[in-house]
CSV table of C-alpha atoms in Angstrom, one decimal:
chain,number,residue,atom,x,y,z
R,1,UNK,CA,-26.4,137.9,198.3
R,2,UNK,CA,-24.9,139.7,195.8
R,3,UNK,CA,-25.3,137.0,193.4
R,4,UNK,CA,-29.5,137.4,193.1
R,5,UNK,CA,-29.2,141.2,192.8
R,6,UNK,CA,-26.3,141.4,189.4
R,7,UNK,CA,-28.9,139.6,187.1
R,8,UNK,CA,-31.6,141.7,188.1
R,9,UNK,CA,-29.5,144.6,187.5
R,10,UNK,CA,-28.4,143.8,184.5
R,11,UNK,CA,-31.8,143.0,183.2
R,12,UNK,CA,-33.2,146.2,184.2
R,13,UNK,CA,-30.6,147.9,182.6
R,14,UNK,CA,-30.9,146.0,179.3
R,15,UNK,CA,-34.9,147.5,179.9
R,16,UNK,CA,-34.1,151.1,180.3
R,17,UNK,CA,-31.7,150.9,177.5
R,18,UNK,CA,-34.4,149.4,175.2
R,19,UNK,CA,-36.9,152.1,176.5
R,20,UNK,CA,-34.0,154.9,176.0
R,21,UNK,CA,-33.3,154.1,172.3
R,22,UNK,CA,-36.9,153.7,171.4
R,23,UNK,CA,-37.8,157.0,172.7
R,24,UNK,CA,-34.8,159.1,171.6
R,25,UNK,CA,-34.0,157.2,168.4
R,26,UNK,CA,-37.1,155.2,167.4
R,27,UNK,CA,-36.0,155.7,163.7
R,28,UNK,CA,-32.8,153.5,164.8
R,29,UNK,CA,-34.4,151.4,167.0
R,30,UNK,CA,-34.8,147.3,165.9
R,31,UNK,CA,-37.3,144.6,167.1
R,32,UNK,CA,-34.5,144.1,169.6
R,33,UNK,CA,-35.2,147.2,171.5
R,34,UNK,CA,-38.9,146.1,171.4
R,35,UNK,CA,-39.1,143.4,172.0
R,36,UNK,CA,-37.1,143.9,174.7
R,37,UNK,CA,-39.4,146.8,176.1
R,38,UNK,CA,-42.5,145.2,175.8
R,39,UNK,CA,-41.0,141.9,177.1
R,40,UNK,CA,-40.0,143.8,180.3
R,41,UNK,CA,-43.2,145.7,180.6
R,42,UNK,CA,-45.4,142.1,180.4
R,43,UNK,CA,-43.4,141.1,182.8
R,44,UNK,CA,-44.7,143.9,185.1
R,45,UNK,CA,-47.9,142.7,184.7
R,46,UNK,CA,-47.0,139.3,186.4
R,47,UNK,CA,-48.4,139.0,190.1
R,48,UNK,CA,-45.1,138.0,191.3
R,49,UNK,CA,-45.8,138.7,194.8
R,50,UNK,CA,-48.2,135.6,194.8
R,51,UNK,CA,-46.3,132.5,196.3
R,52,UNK,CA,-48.0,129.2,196.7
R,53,UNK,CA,-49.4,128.2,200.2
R,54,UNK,CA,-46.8,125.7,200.3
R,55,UNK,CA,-43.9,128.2,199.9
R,56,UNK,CA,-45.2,130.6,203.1
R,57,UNK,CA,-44.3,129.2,206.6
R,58,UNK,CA,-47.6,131.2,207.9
R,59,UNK,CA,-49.5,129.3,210.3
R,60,UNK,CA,-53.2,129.4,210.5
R,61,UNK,CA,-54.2,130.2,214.1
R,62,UNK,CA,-57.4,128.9,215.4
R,63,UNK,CA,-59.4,132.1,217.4
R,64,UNK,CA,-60.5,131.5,220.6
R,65,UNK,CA,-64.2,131.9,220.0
R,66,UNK,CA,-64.1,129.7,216.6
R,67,UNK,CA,-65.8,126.5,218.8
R,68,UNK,CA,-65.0,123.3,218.0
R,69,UNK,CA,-65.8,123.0,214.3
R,70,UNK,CA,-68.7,121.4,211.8
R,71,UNK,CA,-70.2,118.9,212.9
């Protein structure tokens, strides 16, 4: 379990540190640092709560007053 959380980690870290140096030394600061931030603040943006039907193991009840369907 450990495994999936050290990348994340390590990304966010790499993102704060971008963030840090821009705003404390944006003089100093590269395209590395930006692109780094603005990488990591698109990626925000991504609806990555979304998974595909096909990924959920929800089951679609039928209700009890739904009748037997079209016809």
């Amino acid at each position: 379990m450990a495994v999936r959380w050290v990348p994340a980690l390590v990304v966010g870290a790499l993102w704060w540190w971008a963030v840090l140096r821009l705003l404390t030394a944006p003089d100093e600061a590269g395209v590395l640092e930006g692109a780094v931030a603005a990488g990591g603040w698109g990626l925000s943006l991504l609806p990555v709560h979304v998974a595909s039907p096909a990924v959920t193991t929800a089951s679609r009840r039928r209700r009890s007053d739904a009748g037997s369907g079209p016809s």
